[in-house]
Short mmCIF file of C-alpha atoms (C1' of nucleotides) in Angstrom, two decimals:
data_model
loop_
_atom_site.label_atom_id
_atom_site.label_comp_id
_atom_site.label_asym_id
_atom_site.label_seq_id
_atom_site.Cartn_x
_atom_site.Cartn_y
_atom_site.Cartn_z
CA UNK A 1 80.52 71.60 92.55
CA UNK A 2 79.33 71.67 95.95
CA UNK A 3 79.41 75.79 95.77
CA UNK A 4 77.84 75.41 92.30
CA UNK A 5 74.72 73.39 93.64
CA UNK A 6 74.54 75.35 96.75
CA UNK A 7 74.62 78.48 94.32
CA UNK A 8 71.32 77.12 92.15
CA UNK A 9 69.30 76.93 95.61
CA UNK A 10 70.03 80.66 96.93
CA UNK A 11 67.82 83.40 96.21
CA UNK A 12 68.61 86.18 93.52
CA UNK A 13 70.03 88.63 96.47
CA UNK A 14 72.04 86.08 98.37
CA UNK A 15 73.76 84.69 95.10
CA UNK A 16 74.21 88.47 93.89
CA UNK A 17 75.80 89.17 97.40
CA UNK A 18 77.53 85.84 97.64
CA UNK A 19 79.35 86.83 94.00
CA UNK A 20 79.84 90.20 94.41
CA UNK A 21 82.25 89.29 97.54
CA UNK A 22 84.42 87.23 95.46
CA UNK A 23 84.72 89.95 92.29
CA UNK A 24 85.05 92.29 94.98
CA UNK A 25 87.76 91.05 96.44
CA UNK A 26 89.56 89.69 93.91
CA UNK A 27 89.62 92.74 91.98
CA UNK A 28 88.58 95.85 94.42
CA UNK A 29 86.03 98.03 93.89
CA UNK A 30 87.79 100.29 90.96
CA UNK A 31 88.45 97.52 88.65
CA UNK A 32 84.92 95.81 88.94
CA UNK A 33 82.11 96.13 86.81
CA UNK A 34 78.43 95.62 87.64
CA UNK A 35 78.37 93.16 84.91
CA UNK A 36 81.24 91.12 86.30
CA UNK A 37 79.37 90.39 89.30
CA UNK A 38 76.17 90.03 87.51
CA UNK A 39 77.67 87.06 85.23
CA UNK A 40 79.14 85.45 88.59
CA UNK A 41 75.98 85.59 89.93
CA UNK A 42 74.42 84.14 86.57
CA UNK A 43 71.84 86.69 86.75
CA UNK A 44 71.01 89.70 84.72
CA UNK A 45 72.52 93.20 85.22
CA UNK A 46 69.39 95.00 86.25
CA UNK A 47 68.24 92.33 88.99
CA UNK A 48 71.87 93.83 90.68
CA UNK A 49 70.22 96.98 90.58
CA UNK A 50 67.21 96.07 91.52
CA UNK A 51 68.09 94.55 94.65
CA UNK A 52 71.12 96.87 95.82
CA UNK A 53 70.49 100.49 93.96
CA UNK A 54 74.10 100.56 93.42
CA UNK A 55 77.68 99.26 92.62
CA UNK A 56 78.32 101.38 95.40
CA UNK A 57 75.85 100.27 98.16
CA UNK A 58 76.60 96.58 97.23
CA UNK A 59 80.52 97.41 97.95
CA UNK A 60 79.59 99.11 101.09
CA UNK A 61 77.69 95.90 102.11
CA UNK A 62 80.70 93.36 100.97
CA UNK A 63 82.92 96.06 102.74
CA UNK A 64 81.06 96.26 106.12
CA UNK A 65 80.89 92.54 106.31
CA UNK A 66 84.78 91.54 105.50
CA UNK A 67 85.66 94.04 107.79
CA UNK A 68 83.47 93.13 110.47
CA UNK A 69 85.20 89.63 109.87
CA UNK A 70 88.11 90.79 109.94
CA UNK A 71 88.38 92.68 113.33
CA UNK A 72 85.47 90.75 115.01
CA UNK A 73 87.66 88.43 115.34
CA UNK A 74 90.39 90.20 117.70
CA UNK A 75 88.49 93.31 119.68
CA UNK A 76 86.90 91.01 121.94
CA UNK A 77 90.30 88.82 122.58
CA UNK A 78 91.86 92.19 123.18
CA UNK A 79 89.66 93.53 125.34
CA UNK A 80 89.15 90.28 128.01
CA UNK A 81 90.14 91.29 131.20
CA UNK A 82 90.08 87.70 132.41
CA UNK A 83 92.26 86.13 130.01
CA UNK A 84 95.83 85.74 130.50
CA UNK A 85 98.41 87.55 128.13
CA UNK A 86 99.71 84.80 126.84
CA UNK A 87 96.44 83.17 126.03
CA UNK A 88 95.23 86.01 123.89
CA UNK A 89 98.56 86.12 121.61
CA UNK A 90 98.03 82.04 120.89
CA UNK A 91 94.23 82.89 120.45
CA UNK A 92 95.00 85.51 117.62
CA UNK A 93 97.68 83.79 116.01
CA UNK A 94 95.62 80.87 115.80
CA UNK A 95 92.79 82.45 114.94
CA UNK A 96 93.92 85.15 112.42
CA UNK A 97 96.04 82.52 110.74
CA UNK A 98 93.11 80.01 110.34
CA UNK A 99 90.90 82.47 108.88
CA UNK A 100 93.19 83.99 106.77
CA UNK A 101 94.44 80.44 105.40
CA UNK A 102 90.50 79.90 104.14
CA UNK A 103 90.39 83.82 102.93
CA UNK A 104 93.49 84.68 101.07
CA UNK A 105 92.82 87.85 99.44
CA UNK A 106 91.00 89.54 102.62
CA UNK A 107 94.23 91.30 104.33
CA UNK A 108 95.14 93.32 101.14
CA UNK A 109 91.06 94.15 100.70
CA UNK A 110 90.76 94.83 104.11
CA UNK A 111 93.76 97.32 104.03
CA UNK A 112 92.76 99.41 100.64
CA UNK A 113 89.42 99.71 101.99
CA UNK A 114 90.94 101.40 105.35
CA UNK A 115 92.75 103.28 103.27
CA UNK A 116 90.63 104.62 101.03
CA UNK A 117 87.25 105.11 102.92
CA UNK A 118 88.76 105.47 106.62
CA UNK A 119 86.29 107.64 107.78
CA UNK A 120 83.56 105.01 107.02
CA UNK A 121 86.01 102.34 108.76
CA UNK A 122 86.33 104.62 111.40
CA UNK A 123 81.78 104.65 111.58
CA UNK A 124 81.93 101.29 111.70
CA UNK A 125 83.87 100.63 114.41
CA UNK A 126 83.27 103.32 117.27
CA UNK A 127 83.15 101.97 120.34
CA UNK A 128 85.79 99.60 119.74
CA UNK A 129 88.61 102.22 119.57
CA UNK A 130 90.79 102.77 121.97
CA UNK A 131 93.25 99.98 121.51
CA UNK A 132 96.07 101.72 124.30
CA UNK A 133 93.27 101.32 127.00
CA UNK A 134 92.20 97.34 126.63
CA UNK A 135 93.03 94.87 128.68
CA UNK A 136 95.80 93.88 125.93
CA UNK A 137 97.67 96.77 126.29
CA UNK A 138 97.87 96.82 130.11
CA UNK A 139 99.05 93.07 130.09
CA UNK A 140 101.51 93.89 127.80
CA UNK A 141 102.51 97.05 129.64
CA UNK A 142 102.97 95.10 132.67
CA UNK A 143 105.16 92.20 131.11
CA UNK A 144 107.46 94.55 129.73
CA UNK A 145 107.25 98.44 130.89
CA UNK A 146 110.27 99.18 128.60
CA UNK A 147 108.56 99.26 125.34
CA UNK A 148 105.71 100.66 124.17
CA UNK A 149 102.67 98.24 123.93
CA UNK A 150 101.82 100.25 120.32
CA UNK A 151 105.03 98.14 119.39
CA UNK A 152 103.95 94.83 120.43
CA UNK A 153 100.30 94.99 118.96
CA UNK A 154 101.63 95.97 115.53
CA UNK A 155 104.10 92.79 116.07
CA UNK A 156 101.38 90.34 116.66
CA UNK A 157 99.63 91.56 114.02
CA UNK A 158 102.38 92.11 111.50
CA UNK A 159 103.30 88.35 112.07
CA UNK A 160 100.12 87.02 111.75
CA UNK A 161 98.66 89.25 108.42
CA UNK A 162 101.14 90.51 106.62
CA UNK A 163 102.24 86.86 105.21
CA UNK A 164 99.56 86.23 103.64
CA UNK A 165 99.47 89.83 102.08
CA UNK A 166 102.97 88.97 100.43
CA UNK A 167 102.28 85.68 99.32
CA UNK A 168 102.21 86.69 95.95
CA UNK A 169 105.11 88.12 96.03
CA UNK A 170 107.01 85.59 98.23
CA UNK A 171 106.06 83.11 95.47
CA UNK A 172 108.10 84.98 92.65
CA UNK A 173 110.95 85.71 95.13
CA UNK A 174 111.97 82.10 96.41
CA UNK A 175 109.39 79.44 94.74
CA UNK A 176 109.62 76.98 97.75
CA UNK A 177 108.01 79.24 99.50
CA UNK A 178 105.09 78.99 97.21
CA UNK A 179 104.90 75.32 97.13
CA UNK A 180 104.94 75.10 101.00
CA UNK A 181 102.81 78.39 101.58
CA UNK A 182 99.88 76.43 104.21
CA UNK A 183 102.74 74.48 105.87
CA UNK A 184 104.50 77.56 106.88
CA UNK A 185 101.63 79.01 107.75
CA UNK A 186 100.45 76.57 109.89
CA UNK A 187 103.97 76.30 111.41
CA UNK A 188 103.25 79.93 112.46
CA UNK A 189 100.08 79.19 114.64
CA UNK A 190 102.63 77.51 117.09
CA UNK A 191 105.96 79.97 115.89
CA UNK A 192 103.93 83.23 116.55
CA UNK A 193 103.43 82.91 120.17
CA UNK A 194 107.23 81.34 120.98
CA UNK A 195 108.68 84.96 118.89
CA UNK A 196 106.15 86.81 120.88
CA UNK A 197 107.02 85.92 124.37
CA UNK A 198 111.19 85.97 123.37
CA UNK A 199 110.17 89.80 122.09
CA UNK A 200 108.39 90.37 125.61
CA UNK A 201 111.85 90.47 127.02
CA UNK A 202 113.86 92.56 124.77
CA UNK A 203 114.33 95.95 126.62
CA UNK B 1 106.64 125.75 97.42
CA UNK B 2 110.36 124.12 97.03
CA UNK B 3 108.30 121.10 94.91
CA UNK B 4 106.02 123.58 93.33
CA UNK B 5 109.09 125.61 92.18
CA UNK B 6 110.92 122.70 90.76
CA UNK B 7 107.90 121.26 88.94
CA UNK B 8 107.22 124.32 86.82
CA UNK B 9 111.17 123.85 85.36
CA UNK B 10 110.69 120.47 84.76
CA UNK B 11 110.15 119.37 80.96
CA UNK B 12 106.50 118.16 80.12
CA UNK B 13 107.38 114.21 79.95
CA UNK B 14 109.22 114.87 84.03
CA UNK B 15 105.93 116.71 84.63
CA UNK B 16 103.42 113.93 83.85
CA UNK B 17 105.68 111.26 84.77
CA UNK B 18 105.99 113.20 88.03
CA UNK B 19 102.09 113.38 88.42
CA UNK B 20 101.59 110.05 87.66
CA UNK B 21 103.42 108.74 90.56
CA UNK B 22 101.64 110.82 92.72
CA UNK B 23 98.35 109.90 91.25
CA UNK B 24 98.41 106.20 90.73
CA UNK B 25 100.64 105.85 94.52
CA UNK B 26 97.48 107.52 95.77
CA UNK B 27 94.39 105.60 94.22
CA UNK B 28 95.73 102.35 92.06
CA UNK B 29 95.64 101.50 88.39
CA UNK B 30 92.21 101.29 88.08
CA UNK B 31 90.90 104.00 90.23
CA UNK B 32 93.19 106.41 88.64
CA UNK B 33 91.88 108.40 85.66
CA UNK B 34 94.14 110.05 83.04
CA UNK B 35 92.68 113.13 83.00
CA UNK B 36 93.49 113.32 86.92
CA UNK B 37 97.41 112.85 86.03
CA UNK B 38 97.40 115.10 83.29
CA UNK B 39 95.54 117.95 85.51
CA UNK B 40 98.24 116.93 88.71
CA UNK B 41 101.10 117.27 86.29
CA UNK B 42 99.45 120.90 85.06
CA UNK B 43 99.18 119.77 81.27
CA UNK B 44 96.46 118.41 78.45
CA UNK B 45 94.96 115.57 78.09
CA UNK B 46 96.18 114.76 74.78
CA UNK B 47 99.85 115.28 75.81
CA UNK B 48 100.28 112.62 78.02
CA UNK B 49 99.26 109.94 74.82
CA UNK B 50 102.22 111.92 73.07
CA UNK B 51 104.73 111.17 75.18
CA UNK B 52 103.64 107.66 76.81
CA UNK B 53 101.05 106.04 74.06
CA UNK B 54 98.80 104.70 76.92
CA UNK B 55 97.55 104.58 80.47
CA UNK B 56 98.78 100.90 81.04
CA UNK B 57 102.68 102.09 79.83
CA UNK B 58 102.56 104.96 81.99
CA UNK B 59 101.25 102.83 84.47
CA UNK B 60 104.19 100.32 83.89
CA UNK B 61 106.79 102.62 83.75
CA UNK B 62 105.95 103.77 87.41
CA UNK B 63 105.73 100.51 88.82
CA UNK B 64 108.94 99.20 87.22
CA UNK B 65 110.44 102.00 89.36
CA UNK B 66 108.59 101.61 92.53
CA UNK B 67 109.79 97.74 92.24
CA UNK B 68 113.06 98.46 91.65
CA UNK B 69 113.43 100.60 94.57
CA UNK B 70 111.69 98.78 97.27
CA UNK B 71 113.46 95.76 96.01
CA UNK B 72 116.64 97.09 95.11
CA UNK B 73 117.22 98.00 98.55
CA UNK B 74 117.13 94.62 100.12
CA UNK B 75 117.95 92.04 97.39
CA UNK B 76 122.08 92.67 97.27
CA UNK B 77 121.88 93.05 101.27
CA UNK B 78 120.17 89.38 101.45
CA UNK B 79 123.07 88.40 98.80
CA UNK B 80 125.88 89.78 100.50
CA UNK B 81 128.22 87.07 101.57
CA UNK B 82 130.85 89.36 103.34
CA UNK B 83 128.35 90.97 105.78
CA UNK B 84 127.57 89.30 108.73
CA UNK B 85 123.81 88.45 109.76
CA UNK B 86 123.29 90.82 112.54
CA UNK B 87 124.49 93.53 110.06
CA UNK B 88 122.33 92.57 107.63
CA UNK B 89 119.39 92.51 109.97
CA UNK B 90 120.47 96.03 111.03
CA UNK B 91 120.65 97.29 107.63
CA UNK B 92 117.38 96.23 106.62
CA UNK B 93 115.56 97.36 109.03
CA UNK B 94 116.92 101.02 109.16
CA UNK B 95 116.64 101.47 105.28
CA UNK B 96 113.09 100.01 105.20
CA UNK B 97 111.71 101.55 107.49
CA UNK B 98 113.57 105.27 106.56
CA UNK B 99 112.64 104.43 102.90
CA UNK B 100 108.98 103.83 104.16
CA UNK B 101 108.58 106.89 105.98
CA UNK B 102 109.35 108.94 103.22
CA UNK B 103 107.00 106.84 100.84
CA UNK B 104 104.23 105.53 102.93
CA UNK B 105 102.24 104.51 100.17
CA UNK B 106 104.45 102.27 98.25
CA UNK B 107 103.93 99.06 100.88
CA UNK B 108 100.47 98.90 99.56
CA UNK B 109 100.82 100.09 96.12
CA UNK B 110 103.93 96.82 95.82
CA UNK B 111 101.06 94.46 97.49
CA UNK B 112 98.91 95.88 94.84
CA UNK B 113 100.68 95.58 92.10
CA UNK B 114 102.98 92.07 92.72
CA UNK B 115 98.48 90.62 93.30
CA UNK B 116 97.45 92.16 89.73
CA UNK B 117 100.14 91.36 87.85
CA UNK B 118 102.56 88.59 89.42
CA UNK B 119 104.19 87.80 85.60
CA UNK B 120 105.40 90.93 85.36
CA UNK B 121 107.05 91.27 88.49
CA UNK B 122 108.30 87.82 88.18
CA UNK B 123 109.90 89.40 84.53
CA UNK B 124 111.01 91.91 86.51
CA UNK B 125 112.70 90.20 88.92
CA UNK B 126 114.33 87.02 87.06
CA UNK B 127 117.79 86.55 88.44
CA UNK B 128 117.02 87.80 91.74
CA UNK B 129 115.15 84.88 92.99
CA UNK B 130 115.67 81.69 94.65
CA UNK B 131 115.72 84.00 98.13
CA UNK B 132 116.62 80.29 99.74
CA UNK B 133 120.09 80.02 98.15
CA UNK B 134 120.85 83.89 99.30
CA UNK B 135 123.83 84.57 102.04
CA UNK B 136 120.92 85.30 104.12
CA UNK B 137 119.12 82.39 104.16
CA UNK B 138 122.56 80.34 104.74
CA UNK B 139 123.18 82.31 107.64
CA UNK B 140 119.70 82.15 109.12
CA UNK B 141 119.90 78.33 108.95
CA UNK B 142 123.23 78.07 110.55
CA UNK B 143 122.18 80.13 113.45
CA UNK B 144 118.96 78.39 114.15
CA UNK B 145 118.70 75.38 112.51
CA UNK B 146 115.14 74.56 113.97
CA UNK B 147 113.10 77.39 112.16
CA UNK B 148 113.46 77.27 108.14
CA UNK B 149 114.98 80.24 106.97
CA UNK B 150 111.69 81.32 105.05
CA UNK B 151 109.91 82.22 107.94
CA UNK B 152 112.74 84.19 109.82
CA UNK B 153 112.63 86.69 106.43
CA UNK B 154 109.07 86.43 106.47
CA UNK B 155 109.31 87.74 109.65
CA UNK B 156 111.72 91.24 108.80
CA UNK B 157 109.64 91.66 106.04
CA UNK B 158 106.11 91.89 108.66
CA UNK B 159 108.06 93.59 111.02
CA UNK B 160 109.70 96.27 108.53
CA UNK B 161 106.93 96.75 106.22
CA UNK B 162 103.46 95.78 107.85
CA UNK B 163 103.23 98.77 110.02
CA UNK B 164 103.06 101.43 107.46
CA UNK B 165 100.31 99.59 105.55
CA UNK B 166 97.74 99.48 108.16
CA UNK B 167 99.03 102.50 109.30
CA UNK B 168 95.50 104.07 108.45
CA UNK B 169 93.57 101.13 110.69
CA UNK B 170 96.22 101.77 113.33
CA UNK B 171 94.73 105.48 113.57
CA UNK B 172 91.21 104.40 113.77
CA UNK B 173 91.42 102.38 116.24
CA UNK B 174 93.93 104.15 118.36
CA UNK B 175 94.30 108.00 117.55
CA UNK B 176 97.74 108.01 120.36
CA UNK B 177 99.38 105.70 117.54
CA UNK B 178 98.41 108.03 114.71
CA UNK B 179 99.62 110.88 117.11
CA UNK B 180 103.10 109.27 117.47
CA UNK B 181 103.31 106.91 114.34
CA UNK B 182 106.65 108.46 113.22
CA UNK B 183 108.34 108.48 116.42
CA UNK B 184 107.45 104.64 116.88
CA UNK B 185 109.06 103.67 112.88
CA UNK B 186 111.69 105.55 114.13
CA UNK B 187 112.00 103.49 117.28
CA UNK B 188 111.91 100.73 115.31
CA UNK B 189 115.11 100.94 113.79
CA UNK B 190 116.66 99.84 116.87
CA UNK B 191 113.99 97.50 118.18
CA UNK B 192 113.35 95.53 114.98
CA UNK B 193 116.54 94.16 115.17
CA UNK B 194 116.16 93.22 118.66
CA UNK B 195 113.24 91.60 117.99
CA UNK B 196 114.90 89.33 115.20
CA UNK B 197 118.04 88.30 117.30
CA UNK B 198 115.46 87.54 120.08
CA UNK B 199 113.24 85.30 117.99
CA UNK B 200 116.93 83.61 116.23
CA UNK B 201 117.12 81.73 119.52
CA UNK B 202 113.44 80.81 119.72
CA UNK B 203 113.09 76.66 118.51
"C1'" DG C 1 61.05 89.30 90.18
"C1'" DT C 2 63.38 89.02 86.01
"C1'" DC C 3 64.39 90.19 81.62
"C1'" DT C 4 65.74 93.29 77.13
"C1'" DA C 5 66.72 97.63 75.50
"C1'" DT C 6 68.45 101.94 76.06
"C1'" DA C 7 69.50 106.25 78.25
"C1'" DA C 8 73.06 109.09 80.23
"C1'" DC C 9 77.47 109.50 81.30
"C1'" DC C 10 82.42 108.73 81.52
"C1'" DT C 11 87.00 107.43 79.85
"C1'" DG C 12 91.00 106.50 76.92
"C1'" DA C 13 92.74 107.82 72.85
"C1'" DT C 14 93.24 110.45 68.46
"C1'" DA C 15 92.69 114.06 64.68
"C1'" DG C 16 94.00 118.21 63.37
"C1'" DA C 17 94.90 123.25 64.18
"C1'" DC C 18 98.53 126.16 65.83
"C1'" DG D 1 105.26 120.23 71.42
"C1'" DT D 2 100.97 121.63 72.91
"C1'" DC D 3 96.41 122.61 72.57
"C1'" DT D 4 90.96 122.05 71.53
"C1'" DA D 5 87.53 119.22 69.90
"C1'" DT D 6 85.77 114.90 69.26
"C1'" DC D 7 85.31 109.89 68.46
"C1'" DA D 8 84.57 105.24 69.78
"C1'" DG D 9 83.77 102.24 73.22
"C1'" DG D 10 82.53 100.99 77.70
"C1'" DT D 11 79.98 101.62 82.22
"C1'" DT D 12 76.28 102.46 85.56
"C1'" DA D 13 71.69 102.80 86.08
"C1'" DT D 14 66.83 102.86 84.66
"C1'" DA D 15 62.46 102.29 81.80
"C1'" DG D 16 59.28 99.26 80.51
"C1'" DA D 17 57.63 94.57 78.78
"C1'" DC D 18 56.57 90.11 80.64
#
DNA sequence: GTCTATAACCTGATAGAC
DNA sequence: GTCTATCAGGTTATAGAC
């Protein structure tokens, strides 16, 4: 009811934007229709128009914001030269794991839009490429020359996203799971950094 | 050519049913049209309603079988009281991740479908559940008794799986990973379960 | 800026010939 | 079984009144 009220007080275009994000990524871009987001917004199909030309453009928008988000939040840990190594794994785990916790359905958005519109991924994020050359990947290398540091970023971030990508299907496999979903989860802010460091020495 | 060759001998149900993996593997449910599968499988329109009535029960028939197969290969392995839990961990691993290799699109497509239609994969999967009362999750517990059971298959799960579904970020935002992906799933076969008996002693 | 009405197009599904 | 032609309904986007 707080959204709801907050809702009544934004202009047309903000509550148009702020409803296309959920349909959006609730349902991806295929599977939404103009009018869905148009109802959310409690405005009239044409005003969507009107504002953002297109179901496209407003996607693009949603899209270039979640993903900004969603990697905003690691490239500059990454690429710290004055942090310690294992200050940036507790910084993403707690990080990525808080935000994720408060936006459930961004890791599976997040990954079909990669995946089906890389090339405008890859626009939107030049200058931040070059993961094997940040301060991240040197730290690592130095820890533990025997394995790759490729290995160890897709680790961290395996351990920290993928949960929450599976949750609906954890919750069919093994129920208890479901019921204690945020506990585990917030187990993991602490459990993430402990499994790195043991995987740090494994040769 | 080999593919080519053995698609023009199959019958006209094989063909569609063969283009409709393709298709909806590639671009979802909802992106998918079903003039797209019926011009992928090389017949008409009109056929494909013959022989499968609908979009949504070709569309089911597919995912029943991608479900059953990335499913089927892990669910007796977590059940298996004989096997110990190092073997299990080893088995796991290696079948994932050669399984995944061959199919990299079916991480995301199971994410997909297990978030649009969790009833039917809970149908799907009734007697298979209660992951907590598996061998596996009895032998996690008695080998670390601090960490609950759920996160320890959370974590082969990330590990296994996570990788090939942000395999497309992983190339953005470092081409060397893209250039080697295969060589590093491969090296995971080995280090995954590393990995796991390193974090088994972590508290 | 915001609405109603409608254009223009696309999609799933079927009828009916062969 | 397989095709062409077409229907019925839905979807995006715009025109035009207020």
């Amino acid at each position: 009811m707080a959204k709801k009220k907050q809702q009544d007080t934004l202009s047309s275009e903000e509550k148009i934007k702020e409803a296309a994000r959920k349909v959006f990524m609730e349902k991806g871009y295929a599977a939404t229709r103009t009018r869905d987001i148009a109802e959310a917004a409690g405005i009239n199909l044409a005003l969507l128009n009107y504002y953002f030309r297109s179901k496209e453009k407003l996607f693009e928008l949603v899209m270039q914001e979640k993903l900004s988000s969603f990697f905003g939040l690691i490239l500059p840990v990454l690429q710290d030269p004055a942090s310690s190594l294992d200050d940036k794994i507790h910084t993403i785990a707690d990080r990525y794991i808080s935000m994720l916790a408060a936006n459930p359905d961004l890791p599976l958005f997040v990954l079909n839009a990669m995946r089906n519109a890389p090339k405008k991924f890859a626009a939107m994020l030049k200058g931040a490429d070059h993961l094997l050359q940040s301060a991240f990947a040197r730290q690592l290398k130095e820890r533990n020359p025997h394995v790759a540091p490729e290995q160890l970023f897709i680790n961290i971030m395996s351990l920290c996203i993928f949960p929450f990508a599976m949750r609906p299907g954890l919750e069919v496999i093994s129920p208890e799971i479901g019921a204690t979903f945020n506990v585990l989860m917030e187990e993991r802010k602490k459990l993430v950094p402990k499994w790195m460091r043991a995987m740090l020495k494994v040769k």
